Short mmCIF file of C-alpha atoms (C1' of nucleotides) in Angstrom, two decimals:
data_model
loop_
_atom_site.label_atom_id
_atom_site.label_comp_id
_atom_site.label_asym_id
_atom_site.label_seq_id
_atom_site.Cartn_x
_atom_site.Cartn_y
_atom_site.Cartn_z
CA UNK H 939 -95.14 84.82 -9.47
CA UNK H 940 -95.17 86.08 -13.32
CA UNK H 941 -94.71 90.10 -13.83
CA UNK H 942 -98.49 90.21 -14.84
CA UNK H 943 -99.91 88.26 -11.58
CA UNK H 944 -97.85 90.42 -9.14
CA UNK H 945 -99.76 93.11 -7.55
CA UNK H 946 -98.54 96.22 -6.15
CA UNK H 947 -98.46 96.64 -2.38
CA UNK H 948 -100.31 99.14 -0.75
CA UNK H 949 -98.64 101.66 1.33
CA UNK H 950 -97.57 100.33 4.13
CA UNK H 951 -97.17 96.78 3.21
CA UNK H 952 -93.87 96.59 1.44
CA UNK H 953 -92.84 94.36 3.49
CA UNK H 954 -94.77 92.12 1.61
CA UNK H 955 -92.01 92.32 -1.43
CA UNK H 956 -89.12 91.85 1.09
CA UNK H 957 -90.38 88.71 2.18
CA UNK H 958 -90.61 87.27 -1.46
CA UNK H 959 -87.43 88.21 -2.18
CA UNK H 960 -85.66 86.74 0.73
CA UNK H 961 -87.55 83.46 -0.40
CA UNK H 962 -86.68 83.84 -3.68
CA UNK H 963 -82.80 84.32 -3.14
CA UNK H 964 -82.98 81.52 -0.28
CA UNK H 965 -84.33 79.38 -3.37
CA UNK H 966 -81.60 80.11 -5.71
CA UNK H 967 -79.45 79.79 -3.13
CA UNK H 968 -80.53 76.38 -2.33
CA UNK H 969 -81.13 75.43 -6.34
CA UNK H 970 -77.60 77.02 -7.68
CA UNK H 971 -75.15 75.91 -4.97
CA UNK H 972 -73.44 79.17 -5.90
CA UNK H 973 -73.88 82.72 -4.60
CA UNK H 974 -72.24 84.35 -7.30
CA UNK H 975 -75.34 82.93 -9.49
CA UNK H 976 -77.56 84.66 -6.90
CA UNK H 977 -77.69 88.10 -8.73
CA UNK H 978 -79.63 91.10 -8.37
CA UNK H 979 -81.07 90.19 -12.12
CA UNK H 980 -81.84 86.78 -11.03
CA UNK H 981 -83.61 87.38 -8.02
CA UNK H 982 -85.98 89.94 -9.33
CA UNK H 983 -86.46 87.61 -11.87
CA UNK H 984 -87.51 85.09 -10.19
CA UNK H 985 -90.08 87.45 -8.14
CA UNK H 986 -91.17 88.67 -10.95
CA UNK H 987 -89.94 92.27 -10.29
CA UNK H 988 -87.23 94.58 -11.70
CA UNK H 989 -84.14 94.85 -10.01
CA UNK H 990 -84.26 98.16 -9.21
CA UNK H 991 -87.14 97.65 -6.56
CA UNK H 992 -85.13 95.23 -4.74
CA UNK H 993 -82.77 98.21 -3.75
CA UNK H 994 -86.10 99.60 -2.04
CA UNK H 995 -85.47 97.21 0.60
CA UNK H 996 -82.47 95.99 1.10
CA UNK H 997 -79.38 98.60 0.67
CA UNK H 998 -77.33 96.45 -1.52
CA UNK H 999 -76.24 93.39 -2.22
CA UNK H 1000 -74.03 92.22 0.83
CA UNK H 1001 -76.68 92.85 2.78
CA UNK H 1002 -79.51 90.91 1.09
CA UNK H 1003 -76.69 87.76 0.88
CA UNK H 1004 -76.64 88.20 4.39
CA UNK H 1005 -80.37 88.28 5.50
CA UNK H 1006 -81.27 85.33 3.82
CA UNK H 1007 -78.51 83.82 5.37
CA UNK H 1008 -78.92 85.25 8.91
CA UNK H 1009 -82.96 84.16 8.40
CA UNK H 1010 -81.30 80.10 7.89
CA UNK H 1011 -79.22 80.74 10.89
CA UNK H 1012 -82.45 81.75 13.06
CA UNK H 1013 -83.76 78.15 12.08
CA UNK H 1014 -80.01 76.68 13.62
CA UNK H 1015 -80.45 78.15 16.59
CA UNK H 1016 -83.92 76.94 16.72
CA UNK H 1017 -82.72 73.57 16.28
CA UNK H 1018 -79.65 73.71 18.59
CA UNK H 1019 -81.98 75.43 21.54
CA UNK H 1020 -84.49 72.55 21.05
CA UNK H 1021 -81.59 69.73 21.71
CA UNK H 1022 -80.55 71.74 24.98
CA UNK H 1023 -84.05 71.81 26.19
CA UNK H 1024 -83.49 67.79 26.07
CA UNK H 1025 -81.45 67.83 28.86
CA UNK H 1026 -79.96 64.55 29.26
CA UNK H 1027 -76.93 63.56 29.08
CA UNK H 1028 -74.95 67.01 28.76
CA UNK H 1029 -72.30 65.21 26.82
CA UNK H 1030 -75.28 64.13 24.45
CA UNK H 1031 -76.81 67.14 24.42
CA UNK H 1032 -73.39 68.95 22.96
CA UNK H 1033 -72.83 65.47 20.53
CA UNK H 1034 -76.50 66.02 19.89
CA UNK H 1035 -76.05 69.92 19.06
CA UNK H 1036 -72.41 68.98 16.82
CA UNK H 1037 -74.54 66.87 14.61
CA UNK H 1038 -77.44 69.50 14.48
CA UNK H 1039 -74.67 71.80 13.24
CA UNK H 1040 -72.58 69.91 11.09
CA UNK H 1041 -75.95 68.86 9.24
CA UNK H 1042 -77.19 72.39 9.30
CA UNK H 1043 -74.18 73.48 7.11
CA UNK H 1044 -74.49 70.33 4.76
CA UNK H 1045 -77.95 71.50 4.03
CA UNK H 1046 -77.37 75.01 3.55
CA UNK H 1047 -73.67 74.84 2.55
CA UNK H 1048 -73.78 78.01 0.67
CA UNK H 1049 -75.59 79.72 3.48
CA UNK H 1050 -72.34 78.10 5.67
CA UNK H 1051 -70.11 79.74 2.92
CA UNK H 1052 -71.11 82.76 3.52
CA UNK H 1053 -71.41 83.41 7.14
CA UNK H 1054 -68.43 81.44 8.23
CA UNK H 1055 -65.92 81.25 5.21
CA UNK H 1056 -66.25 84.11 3.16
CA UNK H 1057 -64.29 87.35 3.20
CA UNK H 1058 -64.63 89.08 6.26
CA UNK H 1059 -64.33 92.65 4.74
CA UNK H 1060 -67.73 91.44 2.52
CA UNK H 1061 -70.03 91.59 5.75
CA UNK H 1062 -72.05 94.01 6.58
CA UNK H 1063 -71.60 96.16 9.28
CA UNK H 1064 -74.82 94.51 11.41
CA UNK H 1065 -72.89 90.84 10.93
CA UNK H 1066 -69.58 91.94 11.90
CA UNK H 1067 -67.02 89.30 13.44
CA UNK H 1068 -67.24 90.47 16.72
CA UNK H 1069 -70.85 90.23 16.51
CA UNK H 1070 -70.84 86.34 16.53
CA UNK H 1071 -69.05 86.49 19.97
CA UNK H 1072 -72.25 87.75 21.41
CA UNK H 1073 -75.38 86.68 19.44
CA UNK H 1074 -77.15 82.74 17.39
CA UNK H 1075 -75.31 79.85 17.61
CA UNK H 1076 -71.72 80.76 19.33
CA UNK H 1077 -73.88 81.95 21.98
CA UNK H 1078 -76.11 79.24 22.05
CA UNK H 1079 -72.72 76.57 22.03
CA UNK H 1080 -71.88 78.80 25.18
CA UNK H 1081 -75.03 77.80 27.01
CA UNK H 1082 -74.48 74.03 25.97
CA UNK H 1083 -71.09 73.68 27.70
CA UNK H 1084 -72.47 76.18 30.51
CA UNK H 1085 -74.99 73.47 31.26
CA UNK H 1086 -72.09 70.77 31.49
CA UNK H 1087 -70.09 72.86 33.32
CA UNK H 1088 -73.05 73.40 35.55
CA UNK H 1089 -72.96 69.62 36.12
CA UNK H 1090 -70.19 69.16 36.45
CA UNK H 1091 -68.68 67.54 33.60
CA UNK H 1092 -66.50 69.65 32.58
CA UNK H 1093 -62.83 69.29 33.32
CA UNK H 1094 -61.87 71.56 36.08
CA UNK H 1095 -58.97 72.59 34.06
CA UNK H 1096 -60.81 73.55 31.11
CA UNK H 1097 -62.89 76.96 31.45
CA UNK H 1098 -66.21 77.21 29.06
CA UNK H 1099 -65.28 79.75 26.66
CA UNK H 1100 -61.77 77.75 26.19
CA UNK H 1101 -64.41 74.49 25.21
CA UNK H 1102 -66.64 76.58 23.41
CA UNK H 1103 -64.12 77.84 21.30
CA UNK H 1104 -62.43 74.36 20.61
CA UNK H 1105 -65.50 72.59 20.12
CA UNK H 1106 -66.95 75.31 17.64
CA UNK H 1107 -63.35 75.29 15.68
CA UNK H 1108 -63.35 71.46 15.80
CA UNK H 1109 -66.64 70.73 14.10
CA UNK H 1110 -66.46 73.71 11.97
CA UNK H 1111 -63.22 72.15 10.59
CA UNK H 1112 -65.40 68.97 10.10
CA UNK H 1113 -68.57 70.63 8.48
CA UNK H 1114 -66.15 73.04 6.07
CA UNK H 1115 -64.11 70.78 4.79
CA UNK H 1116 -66.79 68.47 3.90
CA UNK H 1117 -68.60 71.12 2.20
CA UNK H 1118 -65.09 72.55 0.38
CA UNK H 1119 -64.20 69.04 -0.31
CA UNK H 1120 -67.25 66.79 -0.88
CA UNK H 1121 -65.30 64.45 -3.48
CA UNK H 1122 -62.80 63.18 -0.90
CA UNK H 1123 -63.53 59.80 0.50
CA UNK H 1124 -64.79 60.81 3.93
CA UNK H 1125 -66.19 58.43 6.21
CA UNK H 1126 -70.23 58.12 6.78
CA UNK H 1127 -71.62 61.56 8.19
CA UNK H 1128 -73.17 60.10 11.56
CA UNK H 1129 -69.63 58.02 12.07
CA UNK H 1130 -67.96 60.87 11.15
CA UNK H 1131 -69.65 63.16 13.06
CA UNK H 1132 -69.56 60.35 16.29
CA UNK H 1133 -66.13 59.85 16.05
CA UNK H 1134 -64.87 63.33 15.86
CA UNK H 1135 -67.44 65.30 18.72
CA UNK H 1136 -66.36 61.36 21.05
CA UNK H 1137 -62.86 62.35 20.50
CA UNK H 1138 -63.16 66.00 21.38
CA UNK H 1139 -65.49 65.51 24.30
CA UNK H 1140 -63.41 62.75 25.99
CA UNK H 1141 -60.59 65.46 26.17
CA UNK H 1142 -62.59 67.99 27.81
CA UNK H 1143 -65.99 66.43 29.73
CA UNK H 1144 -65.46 64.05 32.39
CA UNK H 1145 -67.18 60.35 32.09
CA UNK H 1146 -69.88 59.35 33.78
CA UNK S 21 -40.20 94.71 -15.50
CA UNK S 22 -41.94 96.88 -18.23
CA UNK S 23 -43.08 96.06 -21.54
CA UNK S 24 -39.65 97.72 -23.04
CA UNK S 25 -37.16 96.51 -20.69
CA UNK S 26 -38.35 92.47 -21.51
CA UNK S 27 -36.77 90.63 -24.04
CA UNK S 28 -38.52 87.98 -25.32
CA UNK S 29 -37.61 84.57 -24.35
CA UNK S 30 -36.07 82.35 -27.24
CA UNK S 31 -37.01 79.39 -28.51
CA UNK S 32 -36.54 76.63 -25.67
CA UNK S 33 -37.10 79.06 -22.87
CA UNK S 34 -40.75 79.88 -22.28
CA UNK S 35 -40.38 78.40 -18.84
CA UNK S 36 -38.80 81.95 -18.17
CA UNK S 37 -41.91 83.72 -18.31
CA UNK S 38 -43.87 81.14 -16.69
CA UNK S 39 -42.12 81.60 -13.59
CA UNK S 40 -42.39 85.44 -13.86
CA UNK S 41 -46.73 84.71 -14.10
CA UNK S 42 -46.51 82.38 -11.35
CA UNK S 43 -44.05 85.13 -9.14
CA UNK S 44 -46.56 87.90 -10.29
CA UNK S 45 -49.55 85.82 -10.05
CA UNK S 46 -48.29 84.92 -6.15
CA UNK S 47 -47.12 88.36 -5.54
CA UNK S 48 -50.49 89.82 -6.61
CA UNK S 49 -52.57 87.70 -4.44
CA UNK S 50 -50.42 88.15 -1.25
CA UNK S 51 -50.82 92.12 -1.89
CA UNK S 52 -54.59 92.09 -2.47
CA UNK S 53 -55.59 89.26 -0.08
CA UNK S 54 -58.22 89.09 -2.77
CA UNK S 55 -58.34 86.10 -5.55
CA UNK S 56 -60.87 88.53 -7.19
CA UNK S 57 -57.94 90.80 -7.54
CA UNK S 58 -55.80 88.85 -9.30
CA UNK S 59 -57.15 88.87 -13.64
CA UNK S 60 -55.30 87.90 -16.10
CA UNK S 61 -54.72 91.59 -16.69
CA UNK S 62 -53.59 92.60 -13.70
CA UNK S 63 -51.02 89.32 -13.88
CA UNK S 64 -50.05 90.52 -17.42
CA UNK S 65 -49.51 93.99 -16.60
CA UNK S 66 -47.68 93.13 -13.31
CA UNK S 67 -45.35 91.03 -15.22
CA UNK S 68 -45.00 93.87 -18.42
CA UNK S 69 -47.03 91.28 -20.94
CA UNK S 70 -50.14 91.05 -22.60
CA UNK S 71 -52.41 89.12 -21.52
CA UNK S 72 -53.05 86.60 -24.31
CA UNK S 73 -49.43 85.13 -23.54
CA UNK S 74 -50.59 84.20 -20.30
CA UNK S 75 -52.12 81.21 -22.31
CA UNK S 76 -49.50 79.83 -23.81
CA UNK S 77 -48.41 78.75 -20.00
CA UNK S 78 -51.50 77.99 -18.57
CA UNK S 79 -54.39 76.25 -19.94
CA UNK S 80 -56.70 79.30 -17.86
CA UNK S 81 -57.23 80.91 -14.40
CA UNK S 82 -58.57 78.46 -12.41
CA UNK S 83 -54.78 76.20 -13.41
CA UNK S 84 -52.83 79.54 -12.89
CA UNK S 85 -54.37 80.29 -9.64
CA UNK S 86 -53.76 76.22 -8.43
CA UNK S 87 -50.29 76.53 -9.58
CA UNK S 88 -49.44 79.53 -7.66
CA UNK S 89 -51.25 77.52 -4.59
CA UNK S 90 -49.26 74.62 -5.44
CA UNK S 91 -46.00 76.10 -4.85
CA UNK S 92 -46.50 77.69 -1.93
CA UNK S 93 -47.99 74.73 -0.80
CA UNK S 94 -45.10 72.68 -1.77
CA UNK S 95 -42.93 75.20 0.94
CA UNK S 96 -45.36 74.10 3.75
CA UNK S 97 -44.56 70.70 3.05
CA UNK S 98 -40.99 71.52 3.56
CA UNK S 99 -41.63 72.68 6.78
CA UNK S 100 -43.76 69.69 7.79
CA UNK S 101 -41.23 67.39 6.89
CA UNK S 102 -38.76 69.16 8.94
CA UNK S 103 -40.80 68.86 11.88
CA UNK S 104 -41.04 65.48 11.40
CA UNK S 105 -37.31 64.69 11.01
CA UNK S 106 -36.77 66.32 14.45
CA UNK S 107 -38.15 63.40 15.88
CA UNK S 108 -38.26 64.21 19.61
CA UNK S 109 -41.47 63.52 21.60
CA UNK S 110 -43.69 62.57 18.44
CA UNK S 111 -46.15 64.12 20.35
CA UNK S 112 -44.58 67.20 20.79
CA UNK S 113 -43.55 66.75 16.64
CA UNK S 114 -47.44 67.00 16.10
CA UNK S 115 -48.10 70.10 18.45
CA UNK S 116 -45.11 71.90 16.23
CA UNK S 117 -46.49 70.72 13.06
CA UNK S 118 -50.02 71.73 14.03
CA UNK S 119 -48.20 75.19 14.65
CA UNK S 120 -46.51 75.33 11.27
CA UNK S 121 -49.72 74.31 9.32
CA UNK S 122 -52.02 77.15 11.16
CA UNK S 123 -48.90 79.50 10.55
CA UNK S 124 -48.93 78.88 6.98
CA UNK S 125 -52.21 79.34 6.85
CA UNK S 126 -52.21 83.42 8.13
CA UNK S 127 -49.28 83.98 6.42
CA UNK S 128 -50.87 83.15 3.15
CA UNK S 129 -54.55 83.32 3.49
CA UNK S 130 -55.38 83.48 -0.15
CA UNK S 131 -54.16 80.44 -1.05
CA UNK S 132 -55.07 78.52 1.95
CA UNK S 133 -58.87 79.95 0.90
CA UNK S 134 -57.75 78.67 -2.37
CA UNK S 135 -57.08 75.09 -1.80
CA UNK S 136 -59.03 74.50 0.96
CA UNK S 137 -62.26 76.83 1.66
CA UNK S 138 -62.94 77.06 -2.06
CA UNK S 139 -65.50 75.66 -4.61
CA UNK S 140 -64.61 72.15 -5.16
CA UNK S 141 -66.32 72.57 -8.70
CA UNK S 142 -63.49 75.19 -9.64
CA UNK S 143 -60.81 72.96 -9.16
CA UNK S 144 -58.68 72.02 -12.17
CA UNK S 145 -58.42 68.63 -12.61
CA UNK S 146 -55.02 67.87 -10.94
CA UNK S 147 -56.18 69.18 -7.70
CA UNK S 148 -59.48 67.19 -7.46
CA UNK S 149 -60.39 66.80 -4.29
CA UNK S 150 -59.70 62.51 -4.26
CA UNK S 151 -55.94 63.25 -4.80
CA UNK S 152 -55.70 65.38 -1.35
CA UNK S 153 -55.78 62.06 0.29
CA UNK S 154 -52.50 60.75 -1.48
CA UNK S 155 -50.44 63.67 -1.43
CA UNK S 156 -49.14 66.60 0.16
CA UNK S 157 -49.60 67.86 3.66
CA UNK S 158 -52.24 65.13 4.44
CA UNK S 159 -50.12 63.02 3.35
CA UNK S 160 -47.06 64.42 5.68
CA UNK S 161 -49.58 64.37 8.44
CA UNK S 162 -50.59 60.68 7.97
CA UNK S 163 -46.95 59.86 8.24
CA UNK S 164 -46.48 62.05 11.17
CA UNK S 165 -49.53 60.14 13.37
CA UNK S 166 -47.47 56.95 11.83
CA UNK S 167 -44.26 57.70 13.93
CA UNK S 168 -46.53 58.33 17.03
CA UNK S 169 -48.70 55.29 16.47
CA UNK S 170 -44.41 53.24 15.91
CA UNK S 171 -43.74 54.54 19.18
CA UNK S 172 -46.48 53.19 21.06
CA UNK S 173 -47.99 56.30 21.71
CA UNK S 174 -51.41 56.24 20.04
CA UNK S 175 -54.08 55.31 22.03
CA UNK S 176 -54.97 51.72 21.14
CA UNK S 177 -58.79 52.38 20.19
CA UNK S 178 -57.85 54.90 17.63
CA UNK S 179 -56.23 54.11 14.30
CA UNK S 180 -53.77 56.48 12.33
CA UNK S 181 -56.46 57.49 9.53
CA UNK S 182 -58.74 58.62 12.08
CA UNK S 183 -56.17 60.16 14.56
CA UNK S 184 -55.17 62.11 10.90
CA UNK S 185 -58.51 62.86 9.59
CA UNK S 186 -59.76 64.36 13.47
CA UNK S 187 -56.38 66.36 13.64
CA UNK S 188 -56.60 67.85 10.41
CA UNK S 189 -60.54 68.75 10.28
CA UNK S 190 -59.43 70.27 14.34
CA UNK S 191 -56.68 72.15 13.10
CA UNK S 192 -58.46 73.56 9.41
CA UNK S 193 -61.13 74.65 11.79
CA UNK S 194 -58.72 76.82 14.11
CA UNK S 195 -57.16 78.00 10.90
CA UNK S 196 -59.91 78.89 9.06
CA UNK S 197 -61.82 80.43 11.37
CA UNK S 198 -58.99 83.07 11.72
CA UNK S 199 -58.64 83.46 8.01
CA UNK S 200 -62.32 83.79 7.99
CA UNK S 201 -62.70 86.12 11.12
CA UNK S 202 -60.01 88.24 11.97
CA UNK S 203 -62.20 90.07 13.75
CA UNK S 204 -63.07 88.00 15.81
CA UNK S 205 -61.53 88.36 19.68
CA UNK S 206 -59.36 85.14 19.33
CA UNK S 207 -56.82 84.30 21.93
CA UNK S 208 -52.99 85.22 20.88
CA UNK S 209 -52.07 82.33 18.50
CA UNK S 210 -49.44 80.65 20.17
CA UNK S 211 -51.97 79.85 23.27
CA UNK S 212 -54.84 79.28 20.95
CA UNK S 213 -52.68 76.66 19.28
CA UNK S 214 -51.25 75.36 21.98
CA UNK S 215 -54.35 74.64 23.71
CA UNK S 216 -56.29 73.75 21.07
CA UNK S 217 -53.43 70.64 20.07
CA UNK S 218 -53.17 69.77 23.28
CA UNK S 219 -56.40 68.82 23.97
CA UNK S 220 -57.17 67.34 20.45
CA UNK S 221 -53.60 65.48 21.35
CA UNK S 222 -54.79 64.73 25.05
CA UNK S 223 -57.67 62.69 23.44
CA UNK S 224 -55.60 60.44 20.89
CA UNK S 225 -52.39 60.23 22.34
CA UNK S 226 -50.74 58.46 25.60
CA UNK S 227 -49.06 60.66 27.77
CA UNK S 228 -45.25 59.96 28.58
"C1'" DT O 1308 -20.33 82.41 -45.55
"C1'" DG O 1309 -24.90 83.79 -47.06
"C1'" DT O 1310 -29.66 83.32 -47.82
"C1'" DA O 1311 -34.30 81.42 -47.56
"C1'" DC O 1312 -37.21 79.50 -44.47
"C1'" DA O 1313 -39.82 77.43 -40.46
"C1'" DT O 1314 -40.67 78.16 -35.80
"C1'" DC O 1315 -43.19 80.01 -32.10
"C1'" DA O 1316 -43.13 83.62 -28.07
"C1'" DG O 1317 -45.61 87.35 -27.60
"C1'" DT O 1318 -49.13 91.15 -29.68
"C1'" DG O 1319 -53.30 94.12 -30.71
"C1'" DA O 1320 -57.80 94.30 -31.07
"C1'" DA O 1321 -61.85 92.66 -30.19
"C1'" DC O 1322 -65.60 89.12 -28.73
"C1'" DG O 1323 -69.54 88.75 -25.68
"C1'" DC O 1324 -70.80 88.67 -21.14
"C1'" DG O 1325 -73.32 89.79 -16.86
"C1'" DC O 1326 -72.77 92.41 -13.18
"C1'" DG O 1327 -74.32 96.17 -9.31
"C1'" DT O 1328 -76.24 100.33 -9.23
"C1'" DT O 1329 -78.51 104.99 -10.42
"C1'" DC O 1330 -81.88 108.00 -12.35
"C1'" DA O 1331 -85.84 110.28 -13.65
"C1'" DC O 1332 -90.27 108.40 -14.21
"C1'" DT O 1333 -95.25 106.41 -13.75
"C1'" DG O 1334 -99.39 105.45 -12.00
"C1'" DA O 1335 -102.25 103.12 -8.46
"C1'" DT O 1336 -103.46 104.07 -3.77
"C1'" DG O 1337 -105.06 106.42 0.18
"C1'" DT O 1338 -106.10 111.08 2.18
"C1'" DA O 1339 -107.66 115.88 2.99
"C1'" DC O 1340 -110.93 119.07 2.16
"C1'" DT Q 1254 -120.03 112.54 -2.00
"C1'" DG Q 1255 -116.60 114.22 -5.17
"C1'" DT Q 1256 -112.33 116.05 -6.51
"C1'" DA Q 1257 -107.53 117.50 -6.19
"C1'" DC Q 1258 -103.49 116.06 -4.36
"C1'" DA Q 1259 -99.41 113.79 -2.02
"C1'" DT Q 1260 -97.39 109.51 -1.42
"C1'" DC Q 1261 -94.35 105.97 -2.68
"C1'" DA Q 1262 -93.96 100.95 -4.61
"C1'" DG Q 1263 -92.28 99.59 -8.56
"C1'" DT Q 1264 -90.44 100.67 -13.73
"C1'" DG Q 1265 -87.47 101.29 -17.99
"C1'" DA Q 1266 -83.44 102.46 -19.64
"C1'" DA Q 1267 -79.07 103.13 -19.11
"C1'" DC Q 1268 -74.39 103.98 -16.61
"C1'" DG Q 1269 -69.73 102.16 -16.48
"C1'" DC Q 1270 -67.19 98.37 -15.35
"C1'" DG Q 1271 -63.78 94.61 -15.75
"C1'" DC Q 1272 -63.71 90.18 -16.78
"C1'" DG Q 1273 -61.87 85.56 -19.39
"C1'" DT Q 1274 -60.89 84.29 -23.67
"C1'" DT Q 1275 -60.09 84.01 -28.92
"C1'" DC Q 1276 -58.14 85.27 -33.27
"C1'" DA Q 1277 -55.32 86.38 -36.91
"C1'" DC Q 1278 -50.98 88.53 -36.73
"C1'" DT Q 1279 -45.81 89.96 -36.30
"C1'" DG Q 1280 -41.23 89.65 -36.14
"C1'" DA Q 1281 -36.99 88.00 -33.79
"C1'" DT Q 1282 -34.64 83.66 -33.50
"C1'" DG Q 1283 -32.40 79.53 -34.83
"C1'" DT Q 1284 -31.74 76.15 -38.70
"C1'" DA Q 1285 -30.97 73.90 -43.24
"C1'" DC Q 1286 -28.80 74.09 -47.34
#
DNA sequence: TGTACATCAGTGAACGCGCGTTCACTGATGTAC
DNA sequence: TGTACATCAGTGAACGCGCGTTCACTGATGTAC
């Protein structure tokens, strides 16, 4: 939307603004692969605003980076919660969820960048660490191996946070590293993926 | 050392100042825990130069920065190789080395962010991403999975590249994470470690 | 032994850049009387 | 119904910043004759 198109909200509906901007920093997100080319300049730009007026609605930078991103992890969860409500399997339903994540973060890699390998001090208070113990996908992991434990497939020596935390460290490993590294020669993604959530689950679910 | 206290190096021995960039350069980057931190100018002033004669040693930033990564990464490799020559339980060789990798990775955060959380599009051309696979500590872990797999202790349905490549994605996830989110309410290391290798291990390896 | 010279490590000054953010403002909108 | 007014979304211009890098140079050192 040009400078000239763009019409003014009324009074109550800035909101209006906030919502193009999100979509237009999501976009460059997306189209530059880089968040440092995700500027204040550029993003008004590319609403077809001033940059001033973006500080009308979000409080700085940091914190716009992290909405957009925080709006792509809503969609994660969205995805992870729909392979729980499957309900097999629970050892598919967590290999199920590891490749809903690891694909997640090699479609939004700088969204993945951001959340889970930039510099913590960067975050904004509302998306502190500890945060991510409580609330989206850690949480929604949680419920996954709850649901195995709850059938009891998980090995009585292993409690669920323990798996939670292995299995998110695991196939975060996988997902960063293929995002950090894309030019080594790593194998397929589904193999990959297969391979590495088989290996990890054999050590902590029981078979069938 | 201050601008009036160096002497300038004579002819042959411009290798003198180089290692005073790289020491400043590394020095820097462990003080600010910040890659940001570390310009050209602050390297120059740190080491009592200006900064133009940072490029008679390297060719620009992004080669400084990888060289200062490459020697301290050089050090873990050290301490891999070590591990390996200890040559006890090779099992037990892999838990240690797993411990020395995540250690080097809090003790020097920057560079670990560096070499392996970083743009791959930044990287200088002797660091590309392809030659990871040939050298250094994936190569010291390849060899490590080797003496297991010699001593009959890798399970028979896994081979040594995939034992390597599930170990090290497992491990840079632990690692990472930490680096990442030091907020977050992790178990002490030594635990987290331990448990985390020792299940990854429990999956891939035959137990005495 | 003395002098002219080539070498080259390091300098001083500047280049052009794009950034996040602030400030006093404008002017269309909705409201109160 | 008409007018004066308050609101507040968005503007224009500028702030100060530090960055990587380039360029023509200086002047101490070692060398050749």
């Amino acid at each position: 939307m040009t400078p000239a198109t763009r019409t003014r909200s009324p009074r109550g509906q800035g909101d209006e603004l906030r919502e193009e901007i999100l979509d237009a920093a999501e976009q460059l997100l997306i189209e530059t692969q880089s968040e440092e080319a995700v500027s204040i300049r550029a993003v008004a730009d590319r609403v077809g605003v001033t940059p001033p007026s973006i500080y009308r609605h979000f409080a700085d930078k940091a914190t716009l980076m992290f909405s957009v991103c925080d709006r792509q992890f809503h969609r994660l969860d969205v995805e992870l919660r729909r392979r729980l409500a499957i309900g097999d399997d629970p050892v598919e339903v967590v290999q199920a969820c590891g490749l809903a994540y690891v694909q997640f973060g090699l479609d939004h890699p700088e969204a993945y960048r951001i959340m889970f390998m930039g510099h913590s001090d960067l975050t904004p208070d509302q998306y502190r660490d500890e945060v991510l113990s409580d609330h989206g996908a850690f949480a929604g992991l949680i419920e996954a191996i709850d649901v195995v434990s709850a059938a009891g497939r998980l090995k009585p020596e292993i409690d669920v946070h323990t798996a939670a935390l292995v299995l998110w460290e695991s196939v975060h490993g996988l997902v960063s590293l293929r995002i950090a590294k894309p030019n080594f020669p790593w194998p397929p993604l589904a193999d990959h993926v297969a391979t590495h959530c088989g290996l990890v689950a054999a050590a902590m679910f029981e078979p069938v």
